[in-house]
């Protein structure tokens, strides 16, 4: 940035707070939006209050105050007439607005003459049609950003174009430098969009290429090819108290095909909460067992591992397959490391066990694109691996982030299950919500109350949950058997509590989000979420999935602060939950509410943000980038720098 005139060290420092350190950073700084086009008018023709531009000579400048408002006025003449142009609270401009200077102004006729929104003393930049408006900060004004980006733009042609010429031609894409000019100095919205798409193509290509190259390093990996399904999985099917759904059968067919090959399976099993993924996952594990190998299921938390263990062990006992639980709370001496199926946390299974005999690994992942999952992806590469995600990801996002990971989807829940009826009420209606809960309990059902989210620490959260449970025991839930579940409970107590809830020794479970995933009690038919506005959409959807697991109609009551006190996005989240129970639809809504930037944020995904891609709109562009990446595996050139930049923050390097 040192070559840019007028970027003093102090300015550089302030730019750095926005992550802008190099000319390349400036060139890639995407405008948040563009000004609209404003016609240029003669001063004599000014009329109404539309946005217009005028140009003329400054005759005089004066300042005055009106209360706390500082008003700066310049008399400007253009030959047709004269007008008073006004700026508010920017007294320092007197130095620039000298009489005799030519000025171009953008704004609209107002109470004090002409309200100035932006102006240019040299050329047409800030007042241009479609002038870029950059995400600014307290320290760096939009005007300053326009100025330094403009300076950087002069150097755009000196930087290498990462796309091979032949590819550019085939895809009909503009030169990189032209795209950058179009991005920062568009002559129309359409031109700006063309520039953006070229830059989006670049980053999608770099992402896909990085993913492909990473996978190529694993091509030599070999997993045992399993024979066709046999007697054990046959017995398993018979032991299940229900028929598998067509979606489950579809996923099983895809998994069977993968397992028959020596290339390790890398498959993502997507399905909504309660859609029946675990049943499919256990099938895959049993396929390993019947072929003489072992299976391992890894969960991100102890609670989840325990839940899986309980579900799986019950089924496996009926067909004579041993299951071992491996969590740090199971004493070393009591760990059944020799069991046919191992269930545990990622960490423990990975460090504690000889995995060479494990042919199928199932990785259960509650957090999207978590660091853990990426590590597991890298480390568990020898065994056939099935990744389960309970939070559906829009397909575009899955493709973007996982590259060529195969995807199986369970979109329809088992038949006979009724979608959970969700309502959303303000705090004042909370007593009514509890009355409804009581009537369910009196009819022999069970219930959950989810405690307000307190993020500071697990200890504080635990205390808040205990207090709330105590309060409810005395008030709304008086006379009922109320248990309290939180993350600070020793695992043994937690297990015991869950067990008691399962056999209906407890009516209500007051819980923090530790029950988010894995709890499976079909008799629980109603849930109250307190302060629901403080939870994320995905999290609320997960929580809601704890009810509606039996054939009874279930209910989820979201209680929030008064509706008009909420932010727009909180309202949008809760509205979406009331509107639909479809996880894929909710994932799309989440994408819309939060924007792709946040969903793919560095922290969560391990990738740099996609700055130019609009995931929903750019689906076709993504497919093109994927196809192009396949032909560029061995390409060397400036594109490699893009790949490196894209994977710079990733914990698994390309
Ligand atoms: P997920 O892991 O996707 O959240 P689970 O596999 O835990 O879902 O299944 C949720 C509930 O649905 C369990 O009680 C399970 O026994 C039941 N279930 C699974 N598959 C079927 C099916 N095909 N028909 C009826 N019930 C099913
Ligand atoms: Mg499950």
XYZ file of C-alpha atoms and ligand atoms in Angstrom:
682
model
C 0.000 0.000 0.000
C 3.063 2.167 0.328
C 2.964 3.042 -3.359
C -0.368 4.780 -2.936
C 0.097 8.510 -2.536
C -1.726 10.093 0.332
C -2.172 6.958 2.400
C -0.439 8.151 5.529
C 0.593 5.715 8.271
C -2.339 6.790 10.415
C -4.717 6.030 7.556
C -3.011 2.707 6.959
C -3.579 1.753 10.545
C -7.224 2.583 10.299
C -7.600 0.659 7.057
C -5.996 -2.339 8.711
C -8.843 -2.427 11.241
C -11.069 -3.262 8.272
C -8.665 -5.991 7.182
C -7.282 -3.838 4.360
C -3.500 -4.183 4.238
C -2.553 -4.559 0.596
C -3.610 -3.199 -2.750
C -5.140 -6.598 -3.394
C -7.248 -6.235 -0.236
C -8.496 -2.869 -1.436
C -9.320 -4.221 -4.864
C -11.266 -7.084 -3.336
C -13.205 -4.828 -0.989
C -16.738 -5.321 -2.162
C -19.121 -2.360 -2.164
C -22.099 -2.931 0.045
C -24.300 -1.268 -2.539
C -24.287 1.343 -5.275
C -25.896 4.740 -5.382
C -28.678 4.952 -7.906
C -28.380 7.019 -11.054
C -29.151 10.695 -10.536
C -29.808 12.975 -13.533
C -27.765 16.181 -13.803
C -29.966 19.296 -13.698
C -29.488 23.007 -14.255
C -30.036 24.921 -11.062
C -32.879 26.881 -12.651
C -34.656 23.606 -13.432
C -34.557 22.159 -9.924
C -37.981 21.031 -8.869
C -39.531 18.544 -6.457
C -37.409 16.363 -4.263
C -35.835 13.767 -6.523
C -32.136 12.898 -6.196
C -30.174 14.947 -8.726
C -26.675 16.190 -9.460
C -25.756 19.817 -10.097
C -22.418 21.367 -11.002
C -21.174 24.917 -10.726
C -18.797 27.396 -9.160
C -18.624 28.222 -5.458
C -19.367 31.921 -4.902
C -19.162 32.155 -1.117
C -19.214 30.006 2.008
C -20.767 30.714 5.401
C -21.406 28.888 8.666
C -24.136 29.131 11.248
C -25.641 27.217 14.109
C -29.165 26.179 14.778
C -29.298 24.593 18.210
C -26.867 21.697 18.100
C -26.853 21.668 14.333
C -23.891 23.203 12.520
C -24.937 24.290 9.077
C -22.414 25.023 6.379
C -23.761 26.865 3.339
C -22.107 27.439 -0.029
C -23.621 29.655 -2.671
C -23.208 27.802 -5.974
C -23.904 29.218 -9.437
C -24.087 27.397 -12.774
C -25.084 30.123 -15.264
C -28.776 29.261 -15.080
C -29.155 30.308 -11.467
C -27.793 30.248 -7.947
C -28.600 28.009 -4.992
C -27.552 27.578 -1.354
C -26.034 24.142 -0.896
C -26.021 22.919 2.708
C -23.946 20.450 4.696
C -24.791 19.495 8.257
C -22.263 19.034 11.048
C -19.163 18.948 8.863
C -17.474 22.289 9.733
C -14.064 21.064 8.524
C -15.276 21.251 4.936
C -14.796 25.043 4.917
C -11.134 24.399 4.162
C -11.990 22.542 0.970
C -14.943 24.549 -0.256
C -13.085 27.639 -1.351
C -14.838 30.339 -3.410
C -13.930 30.061 -7.086
C -13.673 26.267 -7.079
C -15.727 24.093 -9.337
C -17.928 21.636 -7.508
C -20.290 18.818 -8.413
C -23.025 18.070 -5.912
C -25.398 15.213 -5.458
C -28.458 15.575 -3.274
C -31.955 16.987 -3.392
C -33.719 20.307 -2.965
C -34.586 20.702 0.725
C -35.604 23.056 3.468
C -32.337 24.993 3.496
C -31.714 25.069 -0.238
C -29.916 22.011 -1.606
C -29.193 19.163 0.839
C -25.838 17.738 -0.179
C -25.369 13.958 0.088
C -21.991 13.804 -1.652
C -19.731 16.085 -3.652
C -16.689 16.101 -5.900
C -14.149 18.863 -6.289
C -12.168 17.022 -8.941
C -13.742 14.794 -11.521
C -16.807 12.657 -10.904
C -16.368 9.950 -8.290
C -18.512 10.360 -5.205
C -21.369 11.928 -7.129
C -21.199 9.476 -10.004
C -24.154 7.367 -10.964
C -23.732 3.970 -9.296
C -21.010 5.294 -7.020
C -19.916 2.428 -4.758
C -20.812 2.571 -1.085
C -18.335 0.533 0.958
C -18.829 -0.993 4.373
C -17.266 1.773 6.436
C -16.414 2.057 10.110
C -16.126 4.744 12.764
C -12.516 5.347 11.798
C -12.703 5.091 8.040
C -15.377 7.048 6.198
C -17.042 5.824 3.015
C -15.452 8.811 1.287
C -11.959 7.810 2.332
C -12.595 4.268 1.205
C -13.767 5.439 -2.180
C -10.621 7.483 -2.467
C -8.083 4.774 -1.571
C -9.863 2.080 -3.550
C -9.788 4.479 -6.472
C -6.033 4.813 -6.088
C -5.604 1.062 -5.867
C -7.698 0.596 -8.969
C -5.006 2.276 -11.057
C -2.811 -0.729 -10.269
C -5.421 -3.352 -11.125
C -3.789 -4.133 -14.454
C -0.408 -4.761 -12.861
C -1.719 -7.742 -10.913
C -1.791 -11.155 -12.574
C -5.084 -12.555 -13.766
C -5.485 -15.940 -12.053
C -7.620 -17.495 -14.784
C -5.926 -19.146 -17.745
C -6.843 -17.218 -20.914
C -8.393 -20.252 -22.538
C -10.750 -20.831 -19.593
C -11.770 -17.198 -19.564
C -12.672 -17.413 -23.178
C -14.575 -20.655 -22.846
C -16.582 -19.312 -19.909
C -17.094 -15.919 -21.519
C -15.696 -14.123 -18.510
C -14.154 -10.631 -18.546
C -10.547 -9.919 -17.617
C -9.914 -9.720 -13.908
C -8.858 -6.083 -14.136
C -11.994 -5.215 -16.084
C -14.068 -7.018 -13.482
C -12.419 -4.973 -10.743
C -13.092 -1.740 -12.587
C -16.682 -2.815 -13.114
C -16.977 -3.611 -9.417
C -15.693 -0.267 -8.226
C -16.593 2.060 -11.088
C -19.631 0.550 -12.780
C -21.506 2.495 -15.419
C -24.626 0.450 -14.711
C -25.933 -2.075 -12.187
C -25.582 -4.696 -14.850
C -21.911 -3.969 -15.346
C -21.334 -4.171 -11.599
C -23.089 -7.540 -11.520
C -20.941 -8.877 -14.360
C -17.825 -7.848 -12.463
C -19.074 -9.482 -9.293
C -19.801 -12.730 -11.065
C -16.313 -12.949 -12.519
C -14.841 -12.443 -9.051
C -17.279 -14.947 -7.562
C -16.195 -17.447 -10.190
C -12.571 -16.920 -9.138
C -13.220 -17.633 -5.512
C -15.477 -20.601 -6.170
C -12.882 -22.015 -8.531
C -10.132 -21.583 -5.953
C -12.289 -23.260 -3.311
C -13.221 -26.205 -5.504
C -9.690 -26.633 -6.761
C -8.339 -26.661 -3.225
C -10.883 -29.266 -2.189
C -10.140 -31.447 -5.201
C -6.413 -31.290 -4.636
C -6.898 -32.209 -1.034
C -8.968 -35.199 -2.016
C -6.431 -36.257 -4.590
C -3.869 -36.686 -1.853
C -6.201 -39.317 -0.468
C -6.739 -41.268 -3.630
C -4.292 -43.953 -2.605
C -6.167 -44.588 0.625
C -7.764 -47.974 0.650
C -10.598 -49.300 2.762
C -11.803 -52.885 2.764
C -14.399 -53.538 0.088
C -17.309 -55.215 1.852
C -19.281 -58.085 0.370
C -22.988 -57.800 -0.320
C -25.319 -57.454 2.698
C -25.787 -60.651 4.610
C -27.685 -62.340 7.349
C -26.820 -59.976 10.221
C -28.283 -56.876 8.639
C -31.240 -59.011 7.627
C -31.851 -59.824 11.268
C -31.390 -56.167 12.114
C -34.146 -55.190 9.720
C -36.402 -57.775 11.302
C -35.603 -56.568 14.805
C -36.676 -53.038 13.968
C -40.231 -52.365 15.154
C -41.006 -50.568 11.884
C -40.436 -50.624 8.149
C -37.728 -48.373 6.772
C -38.978 -45.393 4.810
C -38.197 -45.026 1.096
C -35.661 -42.291 1.922
C -33.920 -44.557 4.416
C -33.855 -47.369 1.877
C -32.434 -44.959 -0.690
C -29.623 -43.903 1.625
C -28.868 -47.549 2.449
C -28.622 -48.425 -1.238
C -26.145 -45.595 -1.769
C -24.118 -46.634 1.255
C -24.045 -50.271 0.138
C -22.648 -49.193 -3.210
C -19.920 -47.159 -1.491
C -18.981 -49.988 0.865
C -18.467 -52.384 -2.024
C -15.498 -50.335 -3.251
C -11.984 -49.977 -1.900
C -12.068 -46.196 -2.234
C -13.067 -45.061 1.251
C -16.649 -43.870 1.440
C -16.965 -40.170 2.147
C -20.665 -39.565 2.414
C -22.755 -36.959 4.136
C -26.054 -38.238 5.487
C -28.349 -35.268 5.795
C -31.724 -35.418 7.368
C -33.876 -33.473 9.659
C -33.981 -34.153 13.368
C -35.933 -37.322 13.956
C -35.948 -38.298 10.311
C -34.328 -41.621 11.151
C -30.649 -41.188 10.389
C -29.428 -43.221 13.339
C -31.203 -46.292 12.035
C -29.334 -45.888 8.747
C -26.034 -45.226 10.475
C -26.364 -48.367 12.562
C -27.021 -50.324 9.396
C -23.685 -49.117 8.008
C -21.897 -50.077 11.226
C -23.426 -53.560 11.185
C -22.250 -54.050 7.628
C -18.716 -53.725 8.971
C -19.431 -56.146 11.807
C -20.869 -58.871 9.614
C -17.828 -58.640 7.355
C -15.575 -59.335 10.336
C -14.536 -55.762 11.056
C -15.619 -53.262 13.630
C -17.644 -50.098 13.455
C -17.157 -46.843 15.336
C -19.588 -44.025 15.982
C -18.074 -40.740 17.049
C -20.114 -37.971 18.593
C -18.980 -34.422 19.379
C -20.053 -34.461 23.040
C -20.287 -36.983 25.851
C -24.028 -36.506 26.216
C -24.537 -37.291 22.584
C -22.281 -40.299 22.706
C -24.248 -41.612 25.663
C -27.532 -41.059 23.874
C -26.323 -42.915 20.821
C -25.020 -45.679 22.997
C -28.405 -46.147 24.690
C -30.257 -46.281 21.373
C -27.783 -48.522 19.640
C -27.122 -50.902 22.466
C -30.782 -51.720 22.891
C -31.102 -52.693 19.240
C -27.799 -54.516 19.134
C -28.533 -56.601 22.182
C -31.462 -58.148 20.319
C -29.204 -59.314 17.518
C -26.257 -60.308 19.654
C -23.772 -57.570 18.766
C -21.596 -56.036 21.483
C -21.394 -52.267 21.888
C -18.823 -50.375 23.958
C -19.108 -46.853 25.301
C -15.911 -44.827 25.260
C -16.139 -41.506 27.004
C -13.826 -39.982 29.545
C -16.415 -40.550 32.261
C -16.336 -44.307 31.778
C -13.464 -45.500 33.967
C -10.546 -46.861 31.964
C -10.914 -50.369 33.345
C -14.585 -50.536 32.388
C -14.198 -49.507 28.777
C -15.130 -52.286 26.417
C -12.570 -51.489 23.768
C -12.973 -54.912 22.243
C -16.665 -54.490 21.381
C -17.824 -54.883 17.804
C -19.244 -51.385 17.753
C -17.556 -48.548 19.592
C -19.487 -45.455 20.539
C -17.696 -42.469 21.971
C -16.481 -38.946 21.572
C -14.306 -38.040 18.603
C -11.334 -37.361 20.786
C -11.422 -40.520 22.807
C -11.984 -42.863 19.940
C -9.260 -41.248 17.934
C -6.607 -41.268 20.586
C -7.476 -44.334 22.617
C -8.114 -47.101 20.168
C -6.423 -49.077 17.454
C -8.625 -48.162 14.528
C -7.005 -50.385 11.966
C -9.779 -52.918 12.315
C -12.533 -50.344 11.971
C -14.049 -50.550 8.509
C -16.907 -48.114 8.943
C -16.820 -44.904 10.952
C -19.888 -42.782 11.520
C -19.211 -39.212 12.509
C -22.114 -37.445 14.070
C -21.824 -33.732 13.820
C -24.121 -31.280 15.408
C -22.228 -28.173 14.409
C -22.099 -27.348 10.795
C -18.628 -27.455 9.306
C -17.109 -27.620 12.744
C -13.401 -27.737 13.141
C -13.829 -31.145 14.719
C -15.536 -32.480 11.667
C -12.779 -31.267 9.407
C -10.161 -32.907 11.581
C -12.128 -36.116 11.613
C -12.420 -35.877 7.871
C -8.694 -35.678 7.557
C -7.828 -38.285 10.126
C -10.547 -40.836 9.559
C -9.689 -41.161 5.932
C -8.859 -44.801 5.852
C -12.162 -46.200 6.983
C -15.390 -45.806 5.076
C -16.826 -42.690 6.638
C -20.398 -41.575 6.986
C -20.908 -38.042 8.262
C -24.275 -37.404 9.819
C -25.650 -33.971 10.141
C -28.848 -33.187 11.970
C -28.861 -29.646 10.662
C -29.799 -29.716 7.041
C -27.567 -27.639 4.846
C -28.883 -26.154 1.633
C -27.454 -28.208 -1.160
C -25.483 -25.333 -2.636
C -23.772 -24.772 0.645
C -22.992 -28.462 1.051
C -21.460 -28.573 -2.393
C -19.522 -25.416 -1.772
C -18.039 -26.453 1.493
C -17.618 -30.170 1.043
C -16.652 -30.176 -2.594
C -17.272 -33.628 -3.948
C -18.418 -35.288 -0.781
C -21.365 -37.469 -1.762
C -24.663 -36.524 -0.175
C -27.605 -38.703 0.858
C -30.704 -36.936 2.010
C -33.584 -38.111 4.143
C -36.227 -35.558 3.364
C -39.388 -37.268 4.539
C -39.820 -38.308 8.152
C -41.306 -41.719 8.963
C -44.980 -41.868 8.073
C -47.551 -41.251 10.750
C -45.488 -38.577 12.374
C -47.381 -35.321 12.698
C -45.456 -32.092 12.239
C -44.991 -30.252 15.522
C -47.457 -27.402 15.895
C -45.511 -24.310 16.839
C -46.831 -21.091 18.285
C -45.080 -17.973 19.353
C -46.330 -15.774 22.153
C -45.029 -12.730 23.971
C -43.963 -12.920 27.595
C -47.356 -11.701 28.838
C -48.989 -14.889 27.562
C -46.505 -17.144 29.291
C -48.991 -18.304 32.018
C -51.280 -19.534 29.266
C -48.436 -21.559 27.774
C -47.877 -23.283 31.106
C -51.593 -23.964 31.458
C -51.480 -25.755 28.127
C -48.477 -27.693 29.281
C -50.297 -28.793 32.433
C -53.206 -30.132 30.447
C -50.832 -32.314 28.451
C -49.215 -33.551 31.617
C -52.580 -34.378 33.141
C -53.289 -36.489 30.069
C -50.191 -38.556 30.888
C -47.736 -36.860 28.554
C -44.330 -35.421 29.389
C -42.766 -32.065 28.683
C -39.624 -29.980 28.295
C -38.942 -26.450 29.436
C -35.899 -24.889 27.819
C -34.168 -22.310 29.938
C -33.043 -18.946 28.725
C -29.681 -18.999 27.114
C -26.880 -17.659 29.238
C -23.641 -17.907 27.392
C -21.104 -16.592 29.907
C -20.200 -19.939 31.392
C -21.569 -23.380 31.913
C -21.531 -22.831 35.665
C -23.684 -19.728 35.485
C -25.943 -21.456 33.023
C -26.294 -24.432 35.324
C -27.142 -22.251 38.281
C -29.742 -20.347 36.277
C -31.314 -23.610 35.187
C -31.442 -24.919 38.770
C -33.020 -21.724 39.983
C -35.556 -21.721 37.219
C -36.452 -25.349 37.898
C -36.889 -24.527 41.580
C -39.062 -21.519 40.763
C -41.232 -23.580 38.406
C -41.629 -26.313 41.040
C -43.106 -23.713 43.347
C -45.185 -21.886 40.760
C -46.297 -22.975 37.289
C -45.364 -26.643 37.703
C -46.447 -27.043 41.306
C -47.122 -30.650 42.273
C -45.374 -32.138 39.261
C -42.164 -34.142 39.167
C -39.592 -31.806 37.706
C -35.997 -32.718 36.855
C -33.260 -30.351 35.839
C -30.709 -31.204 33.171
C -27.647 -29.101 32.442
C -24.095 -29.462 31.304
C -22.553 -29.231 34.772
C -24.159 -32.428 36.003
C -21.715 -35.295 36.308
C -22.326 -37.685 33.396
C -23.558 -40.432 35.679
C -26.244 -38.193 37.165
C -27.157 -36.929 33.752
C -27.624 -40.473 32.535
C -29.663 -41.343 35.562
C -31.878 -38.311 35.070
C -32.446 -39.113 31.417
C -33.223 -42.669 32.370
C -35.818 -41.559 34.918
C -37.425 -39.249 32.379
C -37.551 -42.048 29.854
C -39.406 -44.393 32.238
C -41.757 -41.575 33.264
C -40.585 -41.102 36.795
C -40.363 -37.425 35.881
C -43.037 -35.330 34.221
C -41.022 -32.354 33.143
C -37.412 -31.848 32.246
C -36.159 -28.320 32.700
C -33.057 -28.135 30.575
C -30.425 -25.982 29.016
C -29.459 -26.613 25.430
C -27.631 -29.812 26.410
C -30.745 -31.651 25.274
C -30.409 -30.079 21.868
C -29.563 -33.297 20.137
C -30.098 -36.935 20.803
C -32.816 -37.043 23.442
C -35.483 -39.430 22.270
C -38.612 -39.680 24.414
C -41.696 -40.170 22.253
C -44.070 -39.528 25.175
C -42.813 -35.952 25.493
C -45.301 -33.970 23.467
C -44.942 -30.377 24.522
C -42.057 -27.983 24.887
C -41.821 -24.427 26.131
C -38.800 -22.415 25.059
C -38.266 -19.394 27.242
C -36.718 -16.261 25.753
C -36.808 -17.937 22.400
C -35.640 -14.779 20.668
C -32.165 -15.336 22.029
C -31.602 -18.639 20.271
C -30.430 -19.155 16.712
C -32.758 -20.607 14.125
C -30.887 -23.873 13.704
C -30.703 -24.320 17.440
C -34.423 -23.738 17.931
C -35.157 -26.210 15.196
C -32.946 -28.768 16.916
C -34.616 -28.138 20.240
C -38.053 -28.498 18.740
C -37.008 -31.859 17.343
C -37.082 -33.251 20.904
C -40.875 -33.390 20.681
C -43.003 -34.883 17.940
C -41.088 -38.143 18.047
C -44.101 -40.323 18.725
C -47.425 -40.621 16.937
C -49.171 -38.070 19.195
C -49.624 -34.494 18.034
C -46.880 -32.422 19.656
C -46.532 -28.741 20.404
C -43.737 -26.234 20.702
C -44.478 -22.951 22.436
C -41.962 -20.194 21.867
C -42.072 -17.464 24.486
C -40.218 -14.237 23.767
C -40.038 -10.676 24.967
C -42.775 -8.405 23.665
C -42.821 -8.794 19.912
C -42.271 -5.133 19.150
C -39.099 -5.090 21.242
C -37.403 -7.679 19.069
C -34.920 -7.097 16.294
C -36.048 -7.754 12.740
C -33.939 -10.852 12.469
C -35.244 -12.303 15.750
C -38.769 -11.779 14.480
C -37.850 -13.350 11.139
C -36.401 -16.392 12.922
C -39.447 -17.001 15.070
C -41.818 -16.394 12.169
C -39.949 -18.959 10.105
C -40.237 -21.547 12.871
C -43.966 -21.038 13.184
C -44.350 -21.225 9.419
C -42.570 -24.507 8.739
C -41.072 -27.604 10.317
C -39.076 -28.452 7.207
C -35.411 -28.285 8.133
C -34.251 -27.641 4.601
C -36.638 -24.748 4.222
C -35.445 -23.382 7.559
C -31.842 -23.709 6.517
C -32.619 -21.637 3.448
C -34.396 -19.078 5.598
C -31.414 -18.971 7.933
C -29.158 -18.345 4.973
C -31.372 -15.481 3.932
C -31.611 -13.915 7.377
C -27.947 -14.206 8.251
C -26.359 -13.910 4.839
C -23.866 -16.348 3.377
C -20.911 -14.480 4.807
C -21.782 -15.472 8.315
C -22.717 -19.015 7.514
C -19.390 -19.591 5.892
C -17.563 -17.460 8.397
C -13.935 -18.317 8.941
C -14.508 -19.401 12.485
C -17.101 -21.996 11.618
C -15.959 -23.278 8.305
C -12.214 -23.023 8.404
C -12.391 -21.167 5.109
C -11.925 -17.557 4.273
C -15.215 -15.885 3.625
C -16.659 -15.982 0.202
C -16.772 -12.269 -0.503
C -18.436 -12.215 -3.903
C -20.555 -15.336 -4.048
C -24.307 -15.215 -3.582
C -24.938 -18.847 -2.824
C -28.562 -18.876 -3.752
C -28.179 -16.987 -6.991
C -24.856 -18.481 -8.052
C -25.738 -22.149 -8.082
C -25.039 -22.425 -11.828
C -21.790 -20.528 -11.462
C -20.733 -22.948 -8.730
C -21.366 -25.928 -10.999
C -19.292 -24.289 -13.718
C -16.459 -23.622 -11.291
C -16.556 -27.247 -10.124
C -16.325 -28.487 -13.667
C -13.490 -26.098 -14.477
C -11.580 -27.068 -11.335
C -11.504 -30.708 -12.417
C -9.506 -29.701 -15.486
C -7.037 -27.594 -13.554
C -5.732 -30.055 -10.988
C -2.179 -29.865 -12.323
C -2.296 -26.281 -13.467
C 0.420 -24.026 -12.117
C 0.213 -20.272 -12.012
C -1.271 -17.309 -10.212
C -4.395 -19.341 -9.539
C -2.417 -21.244 -6.921
C -2.082 -18.062 -4.904
C -5.844 -17.724 -4.893
C -6.197 -21.295 -3.673
C -3.694 -20.655 -0.948
C -5.449 -17.510 0.152
C -8.762 -19.342 0.252
C -7.376 -22.082 2.458
C -5.134 -19.836 4.457
C -7.173 -20.091 7.633
C -8.318 -23.630 7.144
C -7.104 -26.038 9.773
C -6.749 -28.698 7.132
C -4.447 -27.155 4.590
C -4.813 -27.864 0.915
P -32.354 -38.895 13.715
O -31.110 -39.608 14.089
O -32.430 -38.571 12.264
O -32.632 -37.718 14.578
P -33.540 -41.267 14.676
O -32.857 -42.270 13.840
O -33.063 -41.053 16.070
O -33.565 -39.873 13.933
O -35.093 -41.604 14.661
C -36.031 -40.843 15.379
C -37.155 -41.706 15.869
O -37.870 -42.244 14.769
C -36.671 -42.895 16.677
O -37.546 -43.078 17.755
C -36.723 -44.046 15.696
O -36.936 -45.270 16.364
C -37.910 -43.672 14.843
N -37.829 -44.174 13.469
C -36.727 -44.227 12.688
N -37.025 -44.743 11.481
C -38.333 -45.025 11.498
C -39.244 -45.594 10.545
N -38.848 -45.967 9.319
N -40.537 -45.746 10.906
C -40.952 -45.375 12.136
N -40.153 -44.853 13.081
C -38.857 -44.660 12.774
Mg -30.596 -39.293 16.241
